[in-house]
PDB file of C-alpha atoms in Angstrom:
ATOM      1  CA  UNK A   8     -21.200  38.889 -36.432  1.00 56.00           C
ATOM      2  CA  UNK A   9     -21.086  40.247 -32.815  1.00 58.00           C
ATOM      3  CA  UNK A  10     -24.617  40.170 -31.070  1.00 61.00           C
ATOM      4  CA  UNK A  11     -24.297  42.787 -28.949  1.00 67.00           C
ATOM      5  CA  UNK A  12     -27.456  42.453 -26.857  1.00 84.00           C
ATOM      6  CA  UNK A  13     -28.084  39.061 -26.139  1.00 94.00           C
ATOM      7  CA  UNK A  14     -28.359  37.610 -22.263  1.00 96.00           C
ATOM      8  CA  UNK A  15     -24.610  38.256 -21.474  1.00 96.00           C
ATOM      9  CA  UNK A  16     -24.711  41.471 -22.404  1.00 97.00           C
ATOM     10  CA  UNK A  17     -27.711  42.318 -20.136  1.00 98.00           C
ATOM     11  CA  UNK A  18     -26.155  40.174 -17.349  1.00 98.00           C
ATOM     12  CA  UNK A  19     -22.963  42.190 -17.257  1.00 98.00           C
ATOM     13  CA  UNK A  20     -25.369  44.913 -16.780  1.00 98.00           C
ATOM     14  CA  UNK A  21     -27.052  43.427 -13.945  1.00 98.00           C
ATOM     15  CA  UNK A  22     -23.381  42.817 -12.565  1.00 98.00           C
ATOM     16  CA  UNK A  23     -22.843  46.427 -12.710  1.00 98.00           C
ATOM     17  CA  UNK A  24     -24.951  46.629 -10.467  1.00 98.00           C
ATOM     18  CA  UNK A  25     -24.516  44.083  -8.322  1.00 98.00           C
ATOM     19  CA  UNK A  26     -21.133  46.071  -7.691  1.00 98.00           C
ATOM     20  CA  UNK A  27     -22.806  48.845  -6.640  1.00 98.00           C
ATOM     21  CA  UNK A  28     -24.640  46.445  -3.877  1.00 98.00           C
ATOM     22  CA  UNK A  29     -20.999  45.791  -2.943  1.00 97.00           C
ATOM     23  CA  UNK A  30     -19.701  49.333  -3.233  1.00 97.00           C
ATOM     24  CA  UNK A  31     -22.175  49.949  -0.411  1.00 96.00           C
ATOM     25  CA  UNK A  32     -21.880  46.586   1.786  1.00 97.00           C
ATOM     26  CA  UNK A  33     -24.861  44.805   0.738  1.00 97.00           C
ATOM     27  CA  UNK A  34     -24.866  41.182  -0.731  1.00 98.00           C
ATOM     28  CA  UNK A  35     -23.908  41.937  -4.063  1.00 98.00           C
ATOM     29  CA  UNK A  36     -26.845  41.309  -6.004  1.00 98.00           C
ATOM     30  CA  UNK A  37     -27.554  43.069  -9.156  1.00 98.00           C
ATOM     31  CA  UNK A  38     -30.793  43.189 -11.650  1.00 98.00           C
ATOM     32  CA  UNK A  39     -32.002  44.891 -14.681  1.00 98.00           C
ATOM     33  CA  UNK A  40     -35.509  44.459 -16.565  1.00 98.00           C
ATOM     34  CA  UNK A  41     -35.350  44.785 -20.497  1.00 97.00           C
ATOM     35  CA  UNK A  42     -38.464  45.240 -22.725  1.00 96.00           C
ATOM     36  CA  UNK A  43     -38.011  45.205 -26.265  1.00 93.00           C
ATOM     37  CA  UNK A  44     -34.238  45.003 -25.844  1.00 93.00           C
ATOM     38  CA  UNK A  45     -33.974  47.821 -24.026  1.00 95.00           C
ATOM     39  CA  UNK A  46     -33.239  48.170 -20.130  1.00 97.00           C
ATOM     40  CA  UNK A  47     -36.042  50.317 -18.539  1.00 97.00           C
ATOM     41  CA  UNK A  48     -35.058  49.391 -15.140  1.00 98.00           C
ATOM     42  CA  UNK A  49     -32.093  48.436 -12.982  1.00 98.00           C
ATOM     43  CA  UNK A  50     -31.487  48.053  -9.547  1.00 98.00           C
ATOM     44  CA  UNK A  51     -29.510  46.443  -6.700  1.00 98.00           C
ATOM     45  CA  UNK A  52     -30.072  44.851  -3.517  1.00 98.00           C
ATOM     46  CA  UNK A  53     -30.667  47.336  -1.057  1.00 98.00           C
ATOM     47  CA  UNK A  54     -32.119  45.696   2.237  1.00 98.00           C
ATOM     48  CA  UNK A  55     -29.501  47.213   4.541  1.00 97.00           C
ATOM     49  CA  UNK A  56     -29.446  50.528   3.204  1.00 97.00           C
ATOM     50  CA  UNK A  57     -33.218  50.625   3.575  1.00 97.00           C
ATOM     51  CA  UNK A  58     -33.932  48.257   6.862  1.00 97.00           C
ATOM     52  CA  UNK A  59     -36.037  46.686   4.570  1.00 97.00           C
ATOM     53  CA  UNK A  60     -35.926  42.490   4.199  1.00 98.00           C
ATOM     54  CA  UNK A  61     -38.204  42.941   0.636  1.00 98.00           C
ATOM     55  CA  UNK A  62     -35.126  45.626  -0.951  1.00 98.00           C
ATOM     56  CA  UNK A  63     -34.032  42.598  -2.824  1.00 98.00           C
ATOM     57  CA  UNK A  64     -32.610  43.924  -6.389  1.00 98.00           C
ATOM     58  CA  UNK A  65     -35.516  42.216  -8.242  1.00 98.00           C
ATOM     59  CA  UNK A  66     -38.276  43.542  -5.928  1.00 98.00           C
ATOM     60  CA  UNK A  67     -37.048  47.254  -6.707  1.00 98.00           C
ATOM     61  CA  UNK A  68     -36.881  46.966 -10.603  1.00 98.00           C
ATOM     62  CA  UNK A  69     -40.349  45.158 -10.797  1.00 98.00           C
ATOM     63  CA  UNK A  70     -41.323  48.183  -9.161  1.00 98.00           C
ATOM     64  CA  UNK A  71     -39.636  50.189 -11.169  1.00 98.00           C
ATOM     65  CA  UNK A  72     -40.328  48.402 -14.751  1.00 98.00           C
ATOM     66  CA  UNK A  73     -44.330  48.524 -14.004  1.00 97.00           C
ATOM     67  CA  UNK A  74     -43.792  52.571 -13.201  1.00 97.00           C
ATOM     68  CA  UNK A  75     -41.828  52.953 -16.383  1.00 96.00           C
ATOM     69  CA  UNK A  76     -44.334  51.290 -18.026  1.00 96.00           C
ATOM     70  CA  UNK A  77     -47.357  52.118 -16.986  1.00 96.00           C
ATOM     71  CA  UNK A  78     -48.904  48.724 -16.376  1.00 95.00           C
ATOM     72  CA  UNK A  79     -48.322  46.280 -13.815  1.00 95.00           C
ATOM     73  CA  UNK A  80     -47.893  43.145 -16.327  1.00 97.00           C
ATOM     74  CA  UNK A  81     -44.529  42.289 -17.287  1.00 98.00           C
ATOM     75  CA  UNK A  82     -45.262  39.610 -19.763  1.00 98.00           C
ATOM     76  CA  UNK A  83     -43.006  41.089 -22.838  1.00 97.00           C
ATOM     77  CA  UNK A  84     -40.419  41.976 -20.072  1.00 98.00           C
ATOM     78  CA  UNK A  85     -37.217  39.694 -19.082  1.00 98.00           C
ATOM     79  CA  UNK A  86     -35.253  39.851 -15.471  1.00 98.00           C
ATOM     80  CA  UNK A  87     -31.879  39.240 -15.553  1.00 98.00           C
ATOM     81  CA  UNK A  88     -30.595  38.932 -11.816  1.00 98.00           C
ATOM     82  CA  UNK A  89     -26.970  38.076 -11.221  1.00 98.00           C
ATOM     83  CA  UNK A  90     -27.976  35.184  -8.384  1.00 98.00           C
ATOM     84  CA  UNK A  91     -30.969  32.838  -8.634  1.00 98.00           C
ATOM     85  CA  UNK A  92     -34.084  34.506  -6.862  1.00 98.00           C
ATOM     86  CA  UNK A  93     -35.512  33.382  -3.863  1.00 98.00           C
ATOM     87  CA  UNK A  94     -39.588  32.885  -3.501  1.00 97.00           C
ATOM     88  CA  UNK A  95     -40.054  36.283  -2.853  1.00 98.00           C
ATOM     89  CA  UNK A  96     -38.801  37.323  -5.754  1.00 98.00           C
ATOM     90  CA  UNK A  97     -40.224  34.123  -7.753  1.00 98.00           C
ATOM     91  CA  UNK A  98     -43.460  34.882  -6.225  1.00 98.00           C
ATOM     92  CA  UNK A  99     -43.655  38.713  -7.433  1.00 98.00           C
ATOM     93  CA  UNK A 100     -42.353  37.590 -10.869  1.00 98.00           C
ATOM     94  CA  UNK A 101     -45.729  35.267 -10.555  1.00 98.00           C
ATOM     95  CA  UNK A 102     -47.892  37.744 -10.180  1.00 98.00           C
ATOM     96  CA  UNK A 103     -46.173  40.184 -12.762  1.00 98.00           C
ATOM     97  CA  UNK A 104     -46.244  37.002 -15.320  1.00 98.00           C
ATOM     98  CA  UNK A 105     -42.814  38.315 -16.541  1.00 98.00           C
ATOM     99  CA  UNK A 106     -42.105  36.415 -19.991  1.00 98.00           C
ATOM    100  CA  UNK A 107     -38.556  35.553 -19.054  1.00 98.00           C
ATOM    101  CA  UNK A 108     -36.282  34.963 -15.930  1.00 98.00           C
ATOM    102  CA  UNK A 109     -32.328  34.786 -16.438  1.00 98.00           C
ATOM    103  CA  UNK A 110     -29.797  34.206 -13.613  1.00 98.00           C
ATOM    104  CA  UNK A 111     -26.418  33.811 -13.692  1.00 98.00           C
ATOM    105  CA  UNK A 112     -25.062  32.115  -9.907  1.00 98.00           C
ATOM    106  CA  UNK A 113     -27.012  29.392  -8.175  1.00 97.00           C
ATOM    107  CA  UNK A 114     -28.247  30.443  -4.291  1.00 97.00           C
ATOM    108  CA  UNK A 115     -28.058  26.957  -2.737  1.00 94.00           C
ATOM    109  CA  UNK A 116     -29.637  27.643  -0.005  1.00 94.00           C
ATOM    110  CA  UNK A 117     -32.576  30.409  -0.794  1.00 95.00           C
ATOM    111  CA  UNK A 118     -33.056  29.772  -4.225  1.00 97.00           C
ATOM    112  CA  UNK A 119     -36.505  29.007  -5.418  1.00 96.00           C
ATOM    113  CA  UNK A 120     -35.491  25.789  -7.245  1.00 95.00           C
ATOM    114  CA  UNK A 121     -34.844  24.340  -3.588  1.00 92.00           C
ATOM    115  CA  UNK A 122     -38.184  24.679  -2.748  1.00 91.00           C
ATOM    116  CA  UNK A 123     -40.682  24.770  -5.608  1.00 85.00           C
ATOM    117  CA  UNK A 124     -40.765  25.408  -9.288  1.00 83.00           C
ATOM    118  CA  UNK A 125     -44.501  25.590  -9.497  1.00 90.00           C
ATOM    119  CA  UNK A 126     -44.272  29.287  -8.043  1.00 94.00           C
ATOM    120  CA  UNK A 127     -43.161  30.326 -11.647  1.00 96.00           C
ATOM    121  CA  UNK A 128     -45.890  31.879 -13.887  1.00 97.00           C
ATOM    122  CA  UNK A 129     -46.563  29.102 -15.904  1.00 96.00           C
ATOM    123  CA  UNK A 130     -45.360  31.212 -18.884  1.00 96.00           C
ATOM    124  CA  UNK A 131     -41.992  32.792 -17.585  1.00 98.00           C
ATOM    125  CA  UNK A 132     -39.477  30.708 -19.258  1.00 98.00           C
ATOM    126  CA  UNK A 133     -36.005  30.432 -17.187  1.00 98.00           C
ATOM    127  CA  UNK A 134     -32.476  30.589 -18.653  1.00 97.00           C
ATOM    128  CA  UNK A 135     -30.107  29.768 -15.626  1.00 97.00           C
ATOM    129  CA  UNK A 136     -26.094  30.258 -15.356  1.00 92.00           C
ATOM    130  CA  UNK A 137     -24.809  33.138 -17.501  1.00 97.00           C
ATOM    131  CA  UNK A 138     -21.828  34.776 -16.614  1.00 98.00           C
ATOM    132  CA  UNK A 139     -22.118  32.086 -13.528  1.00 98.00           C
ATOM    133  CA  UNK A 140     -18.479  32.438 -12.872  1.00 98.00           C
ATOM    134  CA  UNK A 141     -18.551  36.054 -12.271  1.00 98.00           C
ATOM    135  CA  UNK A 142     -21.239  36.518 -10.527  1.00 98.00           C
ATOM    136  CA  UNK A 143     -20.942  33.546  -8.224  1.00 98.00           C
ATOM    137  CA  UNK A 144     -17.242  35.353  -7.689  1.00 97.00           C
ATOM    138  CA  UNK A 145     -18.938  38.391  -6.472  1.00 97.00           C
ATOM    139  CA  UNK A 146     -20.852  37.029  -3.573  1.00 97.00           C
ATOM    140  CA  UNK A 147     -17.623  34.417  -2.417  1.00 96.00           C
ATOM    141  CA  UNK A 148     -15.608  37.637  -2.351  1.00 95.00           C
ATOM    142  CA  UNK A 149     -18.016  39.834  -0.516  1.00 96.00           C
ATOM    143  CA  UNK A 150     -18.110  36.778   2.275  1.00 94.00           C
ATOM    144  CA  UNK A 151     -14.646  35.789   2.260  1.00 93.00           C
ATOM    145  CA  UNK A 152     -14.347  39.841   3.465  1.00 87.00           C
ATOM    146  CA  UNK A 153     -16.800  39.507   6.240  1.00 83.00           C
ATOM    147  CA  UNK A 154     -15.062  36.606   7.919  1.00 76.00           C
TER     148      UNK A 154
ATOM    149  CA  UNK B  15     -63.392  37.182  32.041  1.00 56.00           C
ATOM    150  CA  UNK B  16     -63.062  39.123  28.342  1.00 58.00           C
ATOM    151  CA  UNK B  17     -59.777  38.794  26.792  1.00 61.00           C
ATOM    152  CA  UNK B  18     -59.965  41.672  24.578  1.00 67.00           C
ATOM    153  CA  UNK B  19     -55.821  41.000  22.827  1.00 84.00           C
ATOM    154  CA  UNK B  20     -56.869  38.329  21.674  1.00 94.00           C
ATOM    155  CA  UNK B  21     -55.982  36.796  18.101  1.00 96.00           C
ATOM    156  CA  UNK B  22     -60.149  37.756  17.171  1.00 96.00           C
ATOM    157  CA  UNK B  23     -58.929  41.468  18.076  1.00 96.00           C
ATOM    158  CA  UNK B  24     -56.415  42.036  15.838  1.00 98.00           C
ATOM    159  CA  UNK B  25     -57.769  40.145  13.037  1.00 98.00           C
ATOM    160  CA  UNK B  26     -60.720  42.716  13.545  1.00 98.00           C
ATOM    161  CA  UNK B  27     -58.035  45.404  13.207  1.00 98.00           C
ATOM    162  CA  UNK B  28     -57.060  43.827   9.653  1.00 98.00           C
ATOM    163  CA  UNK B  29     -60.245  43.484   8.992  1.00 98.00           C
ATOM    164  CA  UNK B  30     -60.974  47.175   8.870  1.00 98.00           C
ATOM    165  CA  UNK B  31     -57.918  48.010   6.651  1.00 98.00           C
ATOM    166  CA  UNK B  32     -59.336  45.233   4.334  1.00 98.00           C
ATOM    167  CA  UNK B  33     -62.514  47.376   3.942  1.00 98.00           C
ATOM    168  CA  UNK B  34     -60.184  50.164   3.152  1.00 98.00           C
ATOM    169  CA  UNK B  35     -59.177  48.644   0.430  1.00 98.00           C
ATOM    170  CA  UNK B  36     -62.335  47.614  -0.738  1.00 97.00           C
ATOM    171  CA  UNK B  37     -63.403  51.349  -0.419  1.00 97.00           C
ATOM    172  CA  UNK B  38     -60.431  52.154  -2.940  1.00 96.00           C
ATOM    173  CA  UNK B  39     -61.787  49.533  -5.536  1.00 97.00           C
ATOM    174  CA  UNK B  40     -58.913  46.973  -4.179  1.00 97.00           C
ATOM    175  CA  UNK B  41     -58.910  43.772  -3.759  1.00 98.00           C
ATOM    176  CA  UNK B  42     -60.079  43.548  -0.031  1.00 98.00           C
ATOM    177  CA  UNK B  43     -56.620  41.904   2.294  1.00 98.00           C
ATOM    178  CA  UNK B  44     -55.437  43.846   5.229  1.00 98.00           C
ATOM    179  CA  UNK B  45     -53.167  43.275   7.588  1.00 98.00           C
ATOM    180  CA  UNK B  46     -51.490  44.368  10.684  1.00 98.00           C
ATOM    181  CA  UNK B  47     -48.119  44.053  12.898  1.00 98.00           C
ATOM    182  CA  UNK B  48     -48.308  43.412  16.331  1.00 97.00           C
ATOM    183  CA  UNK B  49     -45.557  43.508  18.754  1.00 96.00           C
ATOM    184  CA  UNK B  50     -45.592  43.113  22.521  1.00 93.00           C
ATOM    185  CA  UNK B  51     -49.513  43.241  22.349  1.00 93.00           C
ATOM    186  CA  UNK B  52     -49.364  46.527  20.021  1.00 95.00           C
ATOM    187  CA  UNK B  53     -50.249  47.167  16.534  1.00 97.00           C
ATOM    188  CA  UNK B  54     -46.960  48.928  15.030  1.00 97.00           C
ATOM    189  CA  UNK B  55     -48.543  48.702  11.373  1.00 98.00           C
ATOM    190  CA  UNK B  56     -51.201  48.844   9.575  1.00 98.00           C
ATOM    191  CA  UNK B  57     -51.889  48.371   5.818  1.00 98.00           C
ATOM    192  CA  UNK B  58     -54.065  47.159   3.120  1.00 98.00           C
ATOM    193  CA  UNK B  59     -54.065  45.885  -0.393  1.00 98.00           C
ATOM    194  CA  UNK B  60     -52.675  48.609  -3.197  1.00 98.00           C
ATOM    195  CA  UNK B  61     -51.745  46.934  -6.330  1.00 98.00           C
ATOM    196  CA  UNK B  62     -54.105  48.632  -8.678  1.00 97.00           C
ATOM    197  CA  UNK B  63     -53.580  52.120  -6.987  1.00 97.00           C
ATOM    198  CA  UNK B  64     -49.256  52.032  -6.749  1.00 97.00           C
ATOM    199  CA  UNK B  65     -49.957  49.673 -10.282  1.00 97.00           C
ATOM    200  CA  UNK B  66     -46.733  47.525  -8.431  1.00 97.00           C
ATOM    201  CA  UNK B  67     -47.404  43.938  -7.655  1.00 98.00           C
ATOM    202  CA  UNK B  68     -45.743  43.910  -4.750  1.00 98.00           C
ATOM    203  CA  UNK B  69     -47.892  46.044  -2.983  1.00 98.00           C
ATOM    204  CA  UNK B  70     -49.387  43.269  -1.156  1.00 98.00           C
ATOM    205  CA  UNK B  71     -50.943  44.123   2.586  1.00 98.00           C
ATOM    206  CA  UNK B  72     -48.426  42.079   4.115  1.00 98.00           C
ATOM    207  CA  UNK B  73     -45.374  43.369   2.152  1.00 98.00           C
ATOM    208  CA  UNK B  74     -46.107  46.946   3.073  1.00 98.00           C
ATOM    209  CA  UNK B  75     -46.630  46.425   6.502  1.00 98.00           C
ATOM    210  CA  UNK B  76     -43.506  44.160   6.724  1.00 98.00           C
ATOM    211  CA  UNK B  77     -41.603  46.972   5.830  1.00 98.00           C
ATOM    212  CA  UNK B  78     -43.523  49.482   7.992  1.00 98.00           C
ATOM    213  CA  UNK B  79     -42.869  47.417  11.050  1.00 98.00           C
ATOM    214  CA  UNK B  80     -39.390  47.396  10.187  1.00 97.00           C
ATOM    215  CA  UNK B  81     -38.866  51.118   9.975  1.00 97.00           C
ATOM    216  CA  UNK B  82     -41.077  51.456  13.134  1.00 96.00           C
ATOM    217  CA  UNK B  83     -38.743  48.902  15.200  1.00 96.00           C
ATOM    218  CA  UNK B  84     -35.168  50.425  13.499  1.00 96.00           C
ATOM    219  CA  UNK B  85     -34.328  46.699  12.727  1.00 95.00           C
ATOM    220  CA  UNK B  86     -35.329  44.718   9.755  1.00 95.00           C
ATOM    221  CA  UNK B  87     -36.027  41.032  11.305  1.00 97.00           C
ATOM    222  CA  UNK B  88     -39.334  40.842  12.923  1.00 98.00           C
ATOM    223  CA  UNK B  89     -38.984  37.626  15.493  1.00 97.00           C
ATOM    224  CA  UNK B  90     -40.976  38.518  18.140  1.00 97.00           C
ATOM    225  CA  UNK B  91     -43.592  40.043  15.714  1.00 98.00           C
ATOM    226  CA  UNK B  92     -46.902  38.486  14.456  1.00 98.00           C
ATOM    227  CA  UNK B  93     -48.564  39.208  11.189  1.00 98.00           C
ATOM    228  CA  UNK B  94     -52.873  39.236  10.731  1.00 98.00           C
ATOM    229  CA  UNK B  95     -53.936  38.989   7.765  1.00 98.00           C
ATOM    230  CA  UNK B  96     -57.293  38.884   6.390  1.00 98.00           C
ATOM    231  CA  UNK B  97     -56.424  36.241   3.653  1.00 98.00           C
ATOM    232  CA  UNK B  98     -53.933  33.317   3.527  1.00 98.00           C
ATOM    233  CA  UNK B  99     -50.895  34.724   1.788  1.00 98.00           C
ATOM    234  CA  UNK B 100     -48.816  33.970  -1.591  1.00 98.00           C
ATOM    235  CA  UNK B 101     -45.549  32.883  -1.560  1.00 97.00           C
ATOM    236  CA  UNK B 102     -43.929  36.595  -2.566  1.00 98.00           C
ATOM    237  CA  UNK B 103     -45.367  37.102   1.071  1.00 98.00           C
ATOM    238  CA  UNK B 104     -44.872  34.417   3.050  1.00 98.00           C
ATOM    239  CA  UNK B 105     -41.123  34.373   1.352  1.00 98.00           C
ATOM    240  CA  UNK B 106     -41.104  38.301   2.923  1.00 98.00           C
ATOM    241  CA  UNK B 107     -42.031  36.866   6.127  1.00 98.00           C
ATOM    242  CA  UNK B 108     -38.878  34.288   5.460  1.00 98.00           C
ATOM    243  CA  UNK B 109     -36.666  36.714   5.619  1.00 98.00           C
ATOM    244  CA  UNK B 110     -37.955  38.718   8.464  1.00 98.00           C
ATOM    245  CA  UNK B 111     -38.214  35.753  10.794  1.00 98.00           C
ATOM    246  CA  UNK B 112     -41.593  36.918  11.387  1.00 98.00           C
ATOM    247  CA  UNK B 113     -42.903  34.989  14.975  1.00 98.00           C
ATOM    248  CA  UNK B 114     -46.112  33.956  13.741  1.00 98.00           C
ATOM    249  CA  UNK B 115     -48.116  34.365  11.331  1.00 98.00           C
ATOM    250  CA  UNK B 116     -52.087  34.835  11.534  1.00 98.00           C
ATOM    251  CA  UNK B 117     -54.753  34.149   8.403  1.00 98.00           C
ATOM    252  CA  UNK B 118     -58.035  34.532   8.338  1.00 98.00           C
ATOM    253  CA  UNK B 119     -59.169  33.098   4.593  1.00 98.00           C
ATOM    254  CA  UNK B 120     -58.031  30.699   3.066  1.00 97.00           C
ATOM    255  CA  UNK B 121     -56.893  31.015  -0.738  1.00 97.00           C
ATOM    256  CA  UNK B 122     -57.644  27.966  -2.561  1.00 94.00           C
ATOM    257  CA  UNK B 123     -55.817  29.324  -5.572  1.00 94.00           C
ATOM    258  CA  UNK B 124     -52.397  31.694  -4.594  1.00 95.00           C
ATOM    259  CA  UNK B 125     -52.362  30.570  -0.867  1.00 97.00           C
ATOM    260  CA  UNK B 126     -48.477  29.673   0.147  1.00 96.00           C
ATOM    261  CA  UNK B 127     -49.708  26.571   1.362  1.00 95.00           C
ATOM    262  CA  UNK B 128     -50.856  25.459  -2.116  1.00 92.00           C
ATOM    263  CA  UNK B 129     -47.161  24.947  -3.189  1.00 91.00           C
ATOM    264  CA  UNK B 130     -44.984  24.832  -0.101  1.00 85.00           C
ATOM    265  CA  UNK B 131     -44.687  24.949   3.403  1.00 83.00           C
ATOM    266  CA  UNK B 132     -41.285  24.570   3.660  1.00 90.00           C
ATOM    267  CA  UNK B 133     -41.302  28.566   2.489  1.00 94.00           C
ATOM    268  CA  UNK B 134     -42.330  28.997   6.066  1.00 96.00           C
ATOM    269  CA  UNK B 135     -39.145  30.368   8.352  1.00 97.00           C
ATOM    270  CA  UNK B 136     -39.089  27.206  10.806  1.00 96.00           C
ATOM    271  CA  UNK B 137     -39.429  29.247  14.010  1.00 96.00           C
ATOM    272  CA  UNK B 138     -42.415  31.265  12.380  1.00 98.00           C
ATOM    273  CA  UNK B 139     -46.233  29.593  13.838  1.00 98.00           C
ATOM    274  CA  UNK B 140     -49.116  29.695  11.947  1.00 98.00           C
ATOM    275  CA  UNK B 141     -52.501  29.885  13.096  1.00 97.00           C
ATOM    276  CA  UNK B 142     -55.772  29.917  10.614  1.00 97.00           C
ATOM    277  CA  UNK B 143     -59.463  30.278  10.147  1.00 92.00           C
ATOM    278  CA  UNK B 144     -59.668  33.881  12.396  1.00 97.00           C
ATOM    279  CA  UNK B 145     -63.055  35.506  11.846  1.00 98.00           C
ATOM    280  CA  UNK B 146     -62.775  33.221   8.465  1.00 98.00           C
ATOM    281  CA  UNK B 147     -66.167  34.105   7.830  1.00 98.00           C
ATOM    282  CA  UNK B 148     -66.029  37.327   7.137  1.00 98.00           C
ATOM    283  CA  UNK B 149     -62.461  37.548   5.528  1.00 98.00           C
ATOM    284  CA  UNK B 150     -63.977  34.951   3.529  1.00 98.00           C
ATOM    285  CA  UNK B 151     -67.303  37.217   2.729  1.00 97.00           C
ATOM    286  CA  UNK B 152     -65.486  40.570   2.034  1.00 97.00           C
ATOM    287  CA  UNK B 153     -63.795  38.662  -0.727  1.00 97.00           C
ATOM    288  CA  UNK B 154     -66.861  37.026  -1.982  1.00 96.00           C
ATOM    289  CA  UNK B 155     -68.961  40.264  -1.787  1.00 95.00           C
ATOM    290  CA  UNK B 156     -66.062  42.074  -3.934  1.00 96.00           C
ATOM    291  CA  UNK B 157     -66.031  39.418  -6.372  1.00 94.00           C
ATOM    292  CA  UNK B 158     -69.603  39.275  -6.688  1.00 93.00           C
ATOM    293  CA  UNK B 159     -69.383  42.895  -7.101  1.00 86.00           C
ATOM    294  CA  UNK B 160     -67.256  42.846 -10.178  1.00 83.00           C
ATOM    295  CA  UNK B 161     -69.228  40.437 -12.035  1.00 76.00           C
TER     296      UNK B 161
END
């Protein structure tokens, strides 16, 4: 049997868009939200674009996932963000109390795991390192062309 | 000799976008940008009304003061704000290199200091307890209010 939407599937959606981040010279970071198996918001890191330090992928589709919505609470939702968020993002995710948090590459340096994992909801479970390979290939790539 | 730039005068100046938000039925945090002695934005509280969690005070005048100065980091900036931020905000200010950073209450629960300092950019100063008293009693008073 072929489970179609299970956390891969969803993270090659959030790499979709992560390529789109690239597309337009921004730190290829991609994110989708999914409620009840079904995306109701995606988005990509946009903090050139808009001069903006908070356009971080996940910042736009919890934005997005509360309008679609209706509600601000995202406890029956799940992120699934192609590199591990920083506290920003953690932080918003807090206050949203989104039920699940999936990431596929490590961020060494901003990740939130560096610095606390008490800044979780306590109820947002994590799943860490789908499609890690890919999406930790997206970011080397879009460096190794800046140098 | 009356200093009237003084850290007291701009908390004053978050002070009355706090009450804005109180006005609106929010919970009462404002905040304000200052650069080179003048206030380049202004904002308050407006979770319930956007329904987005990341409309904190801080985060939407981050953003503001980015679009007023055409660049997104925020170095020779400082931030007032009427309540101790969370981590989403303090992780904003992170990013933005924000010069210092001014609170006037503290918050015992969601207060960035509660998990980690080391969210803190390590060129950004913090200075608290500003006109603590009454950020402290706006918050009480709204509280009380709701009771």
């Amino acid at each position: 049997m072929v489970v179609r939407f299970d956390d891969e599937y969803f993270m090659r959606e959030a790499l979709k868009q992560a390529r789109q981040a690239y597309a337009g010279d921004e730190i290829p970071v991609g994110a989708v939200i999914v409620c009840d198996g079904e995306i109701i918001a995606r988005g990509y890191n946009m903090t050139e674009k808009l001069n903006d330090v908070t356009a971080h992928a996940e910042m736009l589709v919890i934005t997005s996932a509360a309008e679609q919505l209706g509600g601000k609470y995202l406890v029956d939702c799940s992120l699934y963000v192609t590199l591990e968020p920083c506290v920003m993002c953690v932080g918003a995710t807090q206050w949203a109390q989104i039920g699940k948090i999936v990431y596929g590459a490590k961020d060494e340096k901003r990740g939130f795991t560096n610095y606390s994992k008490k800044i979780l909801h306590p109820k947002t479970k994590v799943v860490t390192g789908i499609l890690e390979k890919e999406c930790s290939e997206l970011m080397v790539g879009f460096f190794k062309n800046k140098r």
